[in-house]
Each structure stands twice: as structure tokens, then as C-alpha cells.
PDB file of C-alpha atoms in Angstrom:
ATOM      1  CA  GLY A   1       1.974 -10.464   7.636  1.00 84.00           C
ATOM      2  CA  ASP A   2       1.307 -12.152   4.320  1.00 88.00           C
ATOM      3  CA  SER A   3      -1.941 -14.056   3.971  1.00 92.00           C
ATOM      4  CA  VAL A   4      -4.161 -15.961   1.550  1.00 96.00           C
ATOM      5  CA  THR A   5      -7.962 -15.957   1.660  1.00 97.00           C
ATOM      6  CA  GLN A   6     -10.151 -18.529  -0.030  1.00 97.00           C
ATOM      7  CA  THR A   7     -13.730 -17.402   0.386  1.00 95.00           C
ATOM      8  CA  GLU A   8     -15.444 -20.706  -0.414  1.00 94.00           C
ATOM      9  CA  GLY A   9     -14.979 -23.539   2.031  1.00 94.00           C
ATOM     10  CA  GLN A  10     -17.036 -25.932  -0.109  1.00 96.00           C
ATOM     11  CA  VAL A  11     -18.241 -25.851  -3.695  1.00 98.00           C
ATOM     12  CA  ALA A  12     -20.725 -28.309  -5.179  1.00 98.00           C
ATOM     13  CA  LEU A  13     -21.144 -28.563  -8.952  1.00 98.00           C
ATOM     14  CA  SER A  14     -22.464 -30.952 -11.552  1.00 98.00           C
ATOM     15  CA  GLU A  15     -20.289 -32.436 -14.275  1.00 97.00           C
ATOM     16  CA  GLU A  16     -19.581 -30.012 -17.151  1.00 97.00           C
ATOM     17  CA  ASP A  17     -20.276 -26.959 -14.962  1.00 98.00           C
ATOM     18  CA  PHE A  18     -17.908 -24.002 -14.978  1.00 98.00           C
ATOM     19  CA  LEU A  19     -15.715 -23.724 -11.901  1.00 98.00           C
ATOM     20  CA  THR A  20     -14.447 -20.634 -10.135  1.00 98.00           C
ATOM     21  CA  ILE A  21     -12.667 -20.812  -6.782  1.00 98.00           C
ATOM     22  CA  HIS A  22     -11.769 -17.406  -5.428  1.00 98.00           C
ATOM     23  CA  CYS A  23      -8.358 -16.615  -3.995  1.00 98.00           C
ATOM     24  CA  ASN A  24      -7.218 -13.238  -2.722  1.00 98.00           C
ATOM     25  CA  TYR A  25      -3.874 -12.475  -1.175  1.00 97.00           C
ATOM     26  CA  SER A  26      -2.204  -9.856   0.956  1.00 95.00           C
ATOM     27  CA  ALA A  27       1.534  -9.407   0.522  1.00 92.00           C
ATOM     28  CA  SER A  28       4.149  -6.824  -0.284  1.00 84.00           C
ATOM     29  CA  GLY A  29       6.028  -6.884  -3.563  1.00 81.00           C
ATOM     30  CA  TYR A  30       5.462  -9.677  -6.061  1.00 86.00           C
ATOM     31  CA  PRO A  31       5.031 -13.001  -4.305  1.00 92.00           C
ATOM     32  CA  ALA A  32       4.858 -16.149  -6.398  1.00 93.00           C
ATOM     33  CA  LEU A  33       1.319 -17.557  -6.380  1.00 96.00           C
ATOM     34  CA  PHE A  34       0.435 -21.251  -6.495  1.00 97.00           C
ATOM     35  CA  TRP A  35      -2.460 -23.664  -6.737  1.00 98.00           C
ATOM     36  CA  TYR A  36      -2.244 -27.118  -5.198  1.00 98.00           C
ATOM     37  CA  VAL A  37      -4.762 -29.979  -5.339  1.00 98.00           C
ATOM     38  CA  GLN A  38      -5.227 -32.685  -2.721  1.00 97.00           C
ATOM     39  CA  TYR A  39      -7.100 -35.911  -3.436  1.00 96.00           C
ATOM     40  CA  PRO A  40      -8.432 -38.057  -0.573  1.00 92.00           C
ATOM     41  CA  GLY A  41      -5.717 -39.978   1.257  1.00 92.00           C
ATOM     42  CA  GLU A  42      -2.880 -38.169  -0.526  1.00 95.00           C
ATOM     43  CA  GLY A  43      -0.651 -35.182   0.029  1.00 97.00           C
ATOM     44  CA  PRO A  44      -1.188 -31.913  -1.829  1.00 97.00           C
ATOM     45  CA  GLN A  45       0.128 -31.848  -5.397  1.00 97.00           C
ATOM     46  CA  PHE A  46       1.494 -28.792  -7.163  1.00 97.00           C
ATOM     47  CA  LEU A  47      -0.898 -27.716  -9.921  1.00 98.00           C
ATOM     48  CA  PHE A  48       0.722 -24.579 -11.340  1.00 97.00           C
ATOM     49  CA  ARG A  49       2.191 -21.197 -10.431  1.00 96.00           C
ATOM     50  CA  ALA A  50       2.496 -17.608 -11.650  1.00 96.00           C
ATOM     51  CA  SER A  51       5.201 -15.154 -10.687  1.00 92.00           C
ATOM     52  CA  ARG A  52       4.307 -11.762 -12.159  1.00 92.00           C
ATOM     53  CA  ASP A  53       1.332  -9.538 -12.865  1.00 95.00           C
ATOM     54  CA  LYS A  54      -0.953 -10.740 -15.717  1.00 97.00           C
ATOM     55  CA  GLU A  55       0.884 -14.074 -15.979  1.00 97.00           C
ATOM     56  CA  LYS A  56      -1.450 -17.037 -16.509  1.00 98.00           C
ATOM     57  CA  GLY A  57      -0.697 -20.391 -14.971  1.00 97.00           C
ATOM     58  CA  SER A  58      -2.433 -23.528 -16.194  1.00 98.00           C
ATOM     59  CA  SER A  59      -2.473 -27.304 -15.915  1.00 97.00           C
ATOM     60  CA  ARG A  60      -4.939 -30.154 -16.526  1.00 95.00           C
ATOM     61  CA  GLY A  61      -7.581 -27.714 -17.840  1.00 97.00           C
ATOM     62  CA  PHE A  62      -7.342 -25.450 -14.770  1.00 98.00           C
ATOM     63  CA  GLU A  63      -6.061 -21.900 -15.080  1.00 98.00           C
ATOM     64  CA  ALA A  64      -5.572 -18.742 -13.041  1.00 98.00           C
ATOM     65  CA  THR A  65      -4.247 -15.280 -13.832  1.00 98.00           C
ATOM     66  CA  TYR A  66      -2.067 -13.255 -11.466  1.00 97.00           C
ATOM     67  CA  ASP A  67      -3.826  -9.931 -10.897  1.00 97.00           C
ATOM     68  CA  LYS A  68      -1.867  -7.515  -8.748  1.00 95.00           C
ATOM     69  CA  GLY A  69      -4.521  -4.807  -9.097  1.00 95.00           C
ATOM     70  CA  THR A  70      -7.191  -6.891  -7.380  1.00 96.00           C
ATOM     71  CA  THR A  71      -4.656  -9.056  -5.470  1.00 97.00           C
ATOM     72  CA  SER A  72      -6.345 -12.170  -6.808  1.00 97.00           C
ATOM     73  CA  PHE A  73      -5.462 -15.532  -8.346  1.00 98.00           C
ATOM     74  CA  HIS A  74      -8.828 -17.176  -8.959  1.00 98.00           C
ATOM     75  CA  LEU A  75      -8.900 -20.787 -10.134  1.00 98.00           C
ATOM     76  CA  ARG A  76     -11.115 -21.551 -13.138  1.00 98.00           C
ATOM     77  CA  LYS A  77     -12.026 -24.554 -15.227  1.00 98.00           C
ATOM     78  CA  ALA A  78     -14.475 -24.541 -18.095  1.00 98.00           C
ATOM     79  CA  SER A  79     -15.998 -27.990 -17.595  1.00 97.00           C
ATOM     80  CA  VAL A  80     -15.439 -29.985 -14.395  1.00 98.00           C
ATOM     81  CA  GLN A  81     -15.486 -33.766 -14.140  1.00 97.00           C
ATOM     82  CA  GLU A  82     -16.297 -36.013 -11.203  1.00 97.00           C
ATOM     83  CA  SER A  83     -12.579 -36.850 -10.993  1.00 97.00           C
ATOM     84  CA  ASP A  84     -11.857 -33.185 -10.164  1.00 98.00           C
ATOM     85  CA  SER A  85     -13.443 -33.657  -6.741  1.00 98.00           C
ATOM     86  CA  ALA A  86     -10.687 -32.709  -4.308  1.00 97.00           C
ATOM     87  CA  VAL A  87      -9.482 -29.954  -1.996  1.00 97.00           C
ATOM     88  CA  TYR A  88      -7.833 -27.000  -3.736  1.00 98.00           C
ATOM     89  CA  TYR A  89      -5.313 -24.775  -1.978  1.00 98.00           C
ATOM     90  CA  CYS A  90      -4.190 -21.353  -3.067  1.00 98.00           C
ATOM     91  CA  ALA A  91      -0.766 -20.353  -1.762  1.00 96.00           C
ATOM     92  CA  LEU A  92       1.896 -17.678  -1.958  1.00 94.00           C
ATOM     93  CA  SER A  93       5.596 -17.548  -1.225  1.00 90.00           C
ATOM     94  CA  ASP A  94       6.173 -15.024   1.514  1.00 77.00           C
ATOM     95  CA  THR A  95       8.947 -12.450   1.816  1.00 69.00           C
ATOM     96  CA  ASN A  96      11.124 -15.183   3.329  1.00 71.00           C
ATOM     97  CA  ALA A  97      10.706 -16.922  -0.085  1.00 74.00           C
ATOM     98  CA  TYR A  98      11.420 -20.351   1.386  1.00 81.00           C
ATOM     99  CA  LYS A  99       8.081 -20.442   3.136  1.00 86.00           C
ATOM    100  CA  VAL A 100       4.777 -20.891   1.345  1.00 90.00           C
ATOM    101  CA  ILE A 101       1.606 -19.643   2.988  1.00 91.00           C
ATOM    102  CA  PHE A 102      -1.477 -21.732   2.220  1.00 94.00           C
ATOM    103  CA  GLY A 103      -5.111 -20.712   2.231  1.00 95.00           C
ATOM    104  CA  LYS A 104      -7.581 -22.805   4.216  1.00 94.00           C
ATOM    105  CA  GLY A 105      -8.577 -24.808   1.146  1.00 95.00           C
ATOM    106  CA  THR A 106     -11.777 -25.225  -0.892  1.00 97.00           C
ATOM    107  CA  HIS A 107     -13.420 -28.619  -1.055  1.00 96.00           C
ATOM    108  CA  LEU A 108     -14.846 -29.215  -4.530  1.00 98.00           C
ATOM    109  CA  HIS A 109     -17.570 -31.832  -4.923  1.00 97.00           C
ATOM    110  CA  VAL A 110     -18.532 -32.682  -8.484  1.00 97.00           C
ATOM    111  CA  LEU A 111     -21.728 -34.698  -8.823  1.00 96.00           C
ATOM    112  CA  PRO A 112     -22.163 -37.076 -11.780  1.00 90.00           C
TER     113      PRO A 112
ATOM    114  CA  ASP B   1      11.064 -41.312  -9.777  1.00 70.00           C
ATOM    115  CA  MET B   2      11.004 -37.984  -7.895  1.00 83.00           C
ATOM    116  CA  LYS B   3       9.144 -38.387  -4.651  1.00 94.00           C
ATOM    117  CA  VAL B   4       8.879 -37.756  -0.949  1.00 97.00           C
ATOM    118  CA  THR B   5       8.384 -40.866   1.154  1.00 97.00           C
ATOM    119  CA  GLN B   6       6.884 -40.819   4.623  1.00 97.00           C
ATOM    120  CA  MET B   7       6.970 -43.622   7.155  1.00 93.00           C
ATOM    121  CA  PRO B   8       4.882 -44.933   8.733  1.00 94.00           C
ATOM    122  CA  ARG B   9       1.571 -44.203   6.975  1.00 95.00           C
ATOM    123  CA  TYR B  10      -0.493 -44.908  10.082  1.00 97.00           C
ATOM    124  CA  LEU B  11       0.537 -44.785  13.726  1.00 97.00           C
ATOM    125  CA  ILE B  12      -1.251 -45.202  17.045  1.00 98.00           C
ATOM    126  CA  LYS B  13       0.520 -44.102  20.213  1.00 97.00           C
ATOM    127  CA  ARG B  14      -0.435 -43.693  23.844  1.00 97.00           C
ATOM    128  CA  MET B  15      -0.261 -40.312  25.523  1.00 97.00           C
ATOM    129  CA  GLY B  16       3.232 -39.750  26.932  1.00 97.00           C
ATOM    130  CA  GLU B  17       5.006 -42.025  24.455  1.00 97.00           C
ATOM    131  CA  ASN B  18       7.693 -40.708  22.132  1.00 96.00           C
ATOM    132  CA  VAL B  19       6.906 -40.541  18.419  1.00 97.00           C
ATOM    133  CA  LEU B  20       9.284 -40.516  15.457  1.00 97.00           C
ATOM    134  CA  LEU B  21       7.995 -39.634  12.000  1.00 97.00           C
ATOM    135  CA  GLU B  22      10.412 -40.094   9.136  1.00 97.00           C
ATOM    136  CA  CYS B  23      10.623 -38.461   5.742  1.00 98.00           C
ATOM    137  CA  GLY B  24      12.930 -39.040   2.799  1.00 98.00           C
ATOM    138  CA  GLN B  25      13.328 -37.424  -0.607  1.00 97.00           C
ATOM    139  CA  ASP B  26      15.302 -38.466  -3.672  1.00 95.00           C
ATOM    140  CA  MET B  27      15.530 -35.093  -5.436  1.00 94.00           C
ATOM    141  CA  SER B  28      18.502 -33.597  -3.527  1.00 93.00           C
ATOM    142  CA  HIS B  29      16.241 -30.728  -2.471  1.00 94.00           C
ATOM    143  CA  GLU B  30      17.857 -28.358   0.005  1.00 94.00           C
ATOM    144  CA  THR B  31      14.700 -27.332   1.821  1.00 95.00           C
ATOM    145  CA  MET B  32      12.317 -29.626   3.668  1.00 97.00           C
ATOM    146  CA  TYR B  33       9.220 -28.976   5.738  1.00 97.00           C
ATOM    147  CA  TRP B  34       6.885 -30.559   8.240  1.00 98.00           C
ATOM    148  CA  TYR B  35       3.189 -29.597   8.267  1.00 97.00           C
ATOM    149  CA  ARG B  36       0.182 -30.850  10.140  1.00 97.00           C
ATOM    150  CA  GLN B  37      -3.302 -30.830   8.662  1.00 96.00           C
ATOM    151  CA  ASP B  38      -6.459 -30.654  10.726  1.00 94.00           C
ATOM    152  CA  PRO B  39     -10.084 -30.220   9.608  1.00 88.00           C
ATOM    153  CA  GLY B  40     -10.944 -26.539   9.213  1.00 82.00           C
ATOM    154  CA  LEU B  41      -7.376 -25.411   9.866  1.00 86.00           C
ATOM    155  CA  GLY B  42      -5.700 -26.359   6.615  1.00 89.00           C
ATOM    156  CA  LEU B  43      -1.936 -26.848   6.527  1.00 94.00           C
ATOM    157  CA  GLN B  44       0.045 -25.506   9.472  1.00 94.00           C
ATOM    158  CA  LEU B  45       3.833 -25.231   9.274  1.00 94.00           C
ATOM    159  CA  ILE B  46       5.717 -26.882  12.129  1.00 97.00           C
ATOM    160  CA  TYR B  47       9.368 -26.652  11.053  1.00 97.00           C
ATOM    161  CA  ILE B  48      11.522 -25.721   8.062  1.00 96.00           C
ATOM    162  CA  SER B  49      14.926 -27.188   7.342  1.00 96.00           C
ATOM    163  CA  TYR B  50      17.132 -25.181   4.961  1.00 94.00           C
ATOM    164  CA  ASP B  51      19.775 -27.922   4.815  1.00 94.00           C
ATOM    165  CA  VAL B  52      21.616 -30.352   7.086  1.00 96.00           C
ATOM    166  CA  ASP B  53      21.547 -29.101  10.704  1.00 96.00           C
ATOM    167  CA  SER B  54      19.939 -25.804   9.637  1.00 96.00           C
ATOM    168  CA  ASN B  55      16.408 -25.824  11.002  1.00 97.00           C
ATOM    169  CA  SER B  56      13.945 -23.085  11.835  1.00 95.00           C
ATOM    170  CA  GLU B  57      10.663 -23.009  13.719  1.00 96.00           C
ATOM    171  CA  GLY B  58       7.498 -22.614  11.738  1.00 94.00           C
ATOM    172  CA  ASP B  59       4.172 -21.341  13.004  1.00 92.00           C
ATOM    173  CA  ILE B  60       3.359 -24.108  15.523  1.00 96.00           C
ATOM    174  CA  PRO B  61       6.644 -25.649  16.759  1.00 97.00           C
ATOM    175  CA  LYS B  62       5.618 -26.179  20.378  1.00 97.00           C
ATOM    176  CA  GLY B  63       5.747 -29.846  21.357  1.00 97.00           C
ATOM    177  CA  TYR B  64       7.834 -30.842  18.342  1.00 98.00           C
ATOM    178  CA  ARG B  65      11.467 -31.045  17.406  1.00 97.00           C
ATOM    179  CA  VAL B  66      13.247 -32.057  14.224  1.00 98.00           C
ATOM    180  CA  SER B  67      16.460 -33.628  13.055  1.00 98.00           C
ATOM    181  CA  ARG B  68      18.200 -33.416   9.709  1.00 98.00           C
ATOM    182  CA  LYS B  69      21.582 -35.144   9.544  1.00 97.00           C
ATOM    183  CA  LYS B  70      21.464 -35.976   5.839  1.00 97.00           C
ATOM    184  CA  ARG B  71      20.067 -33.810   3.053  1.00 96.00           C
ATOM    185  CA  GLU B  72      17.649 -36.528   1.931  1.00 97.00           C
ATOM    186  CA  HIS B  73      16.218 -37.288   5.347  1.00 97.00           C
ATOM    187  CA  PHE B  74      14.153 -35.169   7.772  1.00 98.00           C
ATOM    188  CA  SER B  75      12.617 -36.460  11.006  1.00 98.00           C
ATOM    189  CA  LEU B  76       9.880 -35.055  13.223  1.00 98.00           C
ATOM    190  CA  ILE B  77       9.987 -36.025  16.881  1.00 98.00           C
ATOM    191  CA  LEU B  78       7.231 -35.723  19.452  1.00 97.00           C
ATOM    192  CA  ASP B  79       8.604 -36.117  22.961  1.00 91.00           C
ATOM    193  CA  SER B  80       5.802 -37.312  25.214  1.00 95.00           C
ATOM    194  CA  ALA B  81       2.909 -37.197  22.760  1.00 97.00           C
ATOM    195  CA  LYS B  82      -0.318 -35.464  23.667  1.00 97.00           C
ATOM    196  CA  THR B  83      -3.833 -36.216  22.473  1.00 97.00           C
ATOM    197  CA  ASN B  84      -4.044 -32.824  20.748  1.00 97.00           C
ATOM    198  CA  GLN B  85      -1.190 -33.922  18.504  1.00 98.00           C
ATOM    199  CA  THR B  86      -3.528 -36.362  16.799  1.00 98.00           C
ATOM    200  CA  SER B  87      -3.382 -35.197  13.208  1.00 98.00           C
ATOM    201  CA  VAL B  88      -2.181 -35.922   9.694  1.00 98.00           C
ATOM    202  CA  TYR B  89       1.457 -34.943   9.256  1.00 98.00           C
ATOM    203  CA  PHE B  90       2.897 -34.057   5.873  1.00 98.00           C
ATOM    204  CA  CYS B  91       6.503 -33.722   4.882  1.00 98.00           C
ATOM    205  CA  ALA B  92       7.451 -31.669   1.827  1.00 97.00           C
ATOM    206  CA  SER B  93      10.592 -30.649  -0.011  1.00 97.00           C
ATOM    207  CA  SER B  94      11.527 -27.894  -2.446  1.00 94.00           C
ATOM    208  CA  PRO B  95      14.676 -26.997  -4.396  1.00 91.00           C
ATOM    209  CA  GLY B  96      14.866 -23.432  -3.086  1.00 84.00           C
ATOM    210  CA  GLN B  97      13.307 -19.994  -2.903  1.00 82.00           C
ATOM    211  CA  ASN B  98       9.907 -19.385  -4.515  1.00 82.00           C
ATOM    212  CA  SER B  99       9.781 -23.005  -5.631  1.00 87.00           C
ATOM    213  CA  ASP B 100       6.874 -25.404  -5.607  1.00 90.00           C
ATOM    214  CA  TYR B 101       6.736 -28.150  -2.990  1.00 94.00           C
ATOM    215  CA  THR B 102       6.632 -31.908  -3.419  1.00 96.00           C
ATOM    216  CA  PHE B 103       4.587 -33.471  -0.618  1.00 97.00           C
ATOM    217  CA  GLY B 104       4.620 -36.957   0.792  1.00 97.00           C
ATOM    218  CA  SER B 105       1.447 -38.991   1.286  1.00 97.00           C
ATOM    219  CA  GLY B 106       1.256 -38.191   4.978  1.00 97.00           C
ATOM    220  CA  THR B 107       1.384 -40.001   8.309  1.00 97.00           C
ATOM    221  CA  ARG B 108      -1.896 -40.346  10.159  1.00 97.00           C
ATOM    222  CA  LEU B 109      -1.106 -40.194  13.868  1.00 98.00           C
ATOM    223  CA  LEU B 110      -3.606 -41.063  16.575  1.00 98.00           C
ATOM    224  CA  VAL B 111      -2.606 -40.358  20.166  1.00 98.00           C
ATOM    225  CA  ILE B 112      -4.865 -42.098  22.719  1.00 97.00           C
TER     226      ILE B 112
END
């Protein structure tokens, strides 16, 4: 079945560092790909999506490019801030299309 | 204001008691979801509702049931709660296929 793999469970950075969180997927066809962010005590929030190969999604300084060749949708940000500390989830819409499959999440800690 | 509202935010129940978690949305979204979130396991799908009285099991439906009698309202019911159902429960809604989700703030359930 369809799946999403986030290789980093935790990432620790200092402010102004460059961020990469890796996301790889396994699915047939062209699933829509998503990033969500969850701050402590809140539910996940939609960050952005991409629906076709080479499409770039972006929001709040974060970006990711849909790469069907490497089945990846890595999250990047040029300069992180302490306020970016949160859990980030990569997700895809499965063949059912109503159901979104989430990765296990990556906890980002940004130190001041 | 487009949002998903969950009640209550915190709940403590004794093992064997019945539990009702309620969720409402004001966006007229057709599809609604219940997830639970546990450390290390990420978000696990319990049930999907495609519309009123049109519900489908997710990945971990055992021990849960749902009710959707109005489009804007979706309930999760635990008949005879168990300690392993201690978790954070999130409700979400989406307008349709391949769409992003709007999550509520969660209900933190402790079963003792």
C-alpha cells in the first residue's frame, strides 16, 4: 500500500540554520503531497501541497518540490527561527483520494 | 471563521465508562475524520465519514464507533473505555478528494 517515510525523527538546529527534512513516498500514479505543521497543544495545520511532478509548494518561508523520479518531497527553509520549533508531517493522498496518509513526523527544535 | 471545534479539550474517564467526543465544523465540508495521536506512532486514522450516515472504518477502528447525523457534526464513541485508549484524539474535515485537512485542537483523553 501507499506509504510515507520521514527519515529524521528529531532535528536540532540553531537560529538562522538551513533546514532540510526528508520525505520519501511510495505510491502509484500521482498522489497529491502535503506538508503539515503541529505546534505544541494544537492540531496539525496545513502548510502547503503539490500535485504534479516538479511542482513547488511553499508557505511561510518553507518550500518543497514534488520529485517523481526520486519519489521525494523534502521540506526546506533557508533560515529557521525559534518559532519554527514544531512537529512537521509529510503526507500523501492515497488512491482512495479521500484518505491522507501521514508520515511519523519530524520534531524540529530550534535553539536561540 | 473557518474552523473545526472539538469538545471537550480534556477528559478523564474510568475504565469501562462510555466516552463521547464531539466535533463540529462550520465549512460545510463533506468529509470528516477521527484520528488518534500517540508518541512515536504519529496520526492513526480511526474512521472516515464521507457525509451524513456514510461512514467507513479507518486503520484502527476496533473499540470505536462514530455517528454523523448532520454534515457539520461528527461524534466518536468509545463504549466501555479501556486504558489503552488513553490518547489525544483529533477531528479533521476536508471539502473532498485530494484536499487538505482542517484539524481541531484535539481532545486529551485519560482512561484510568
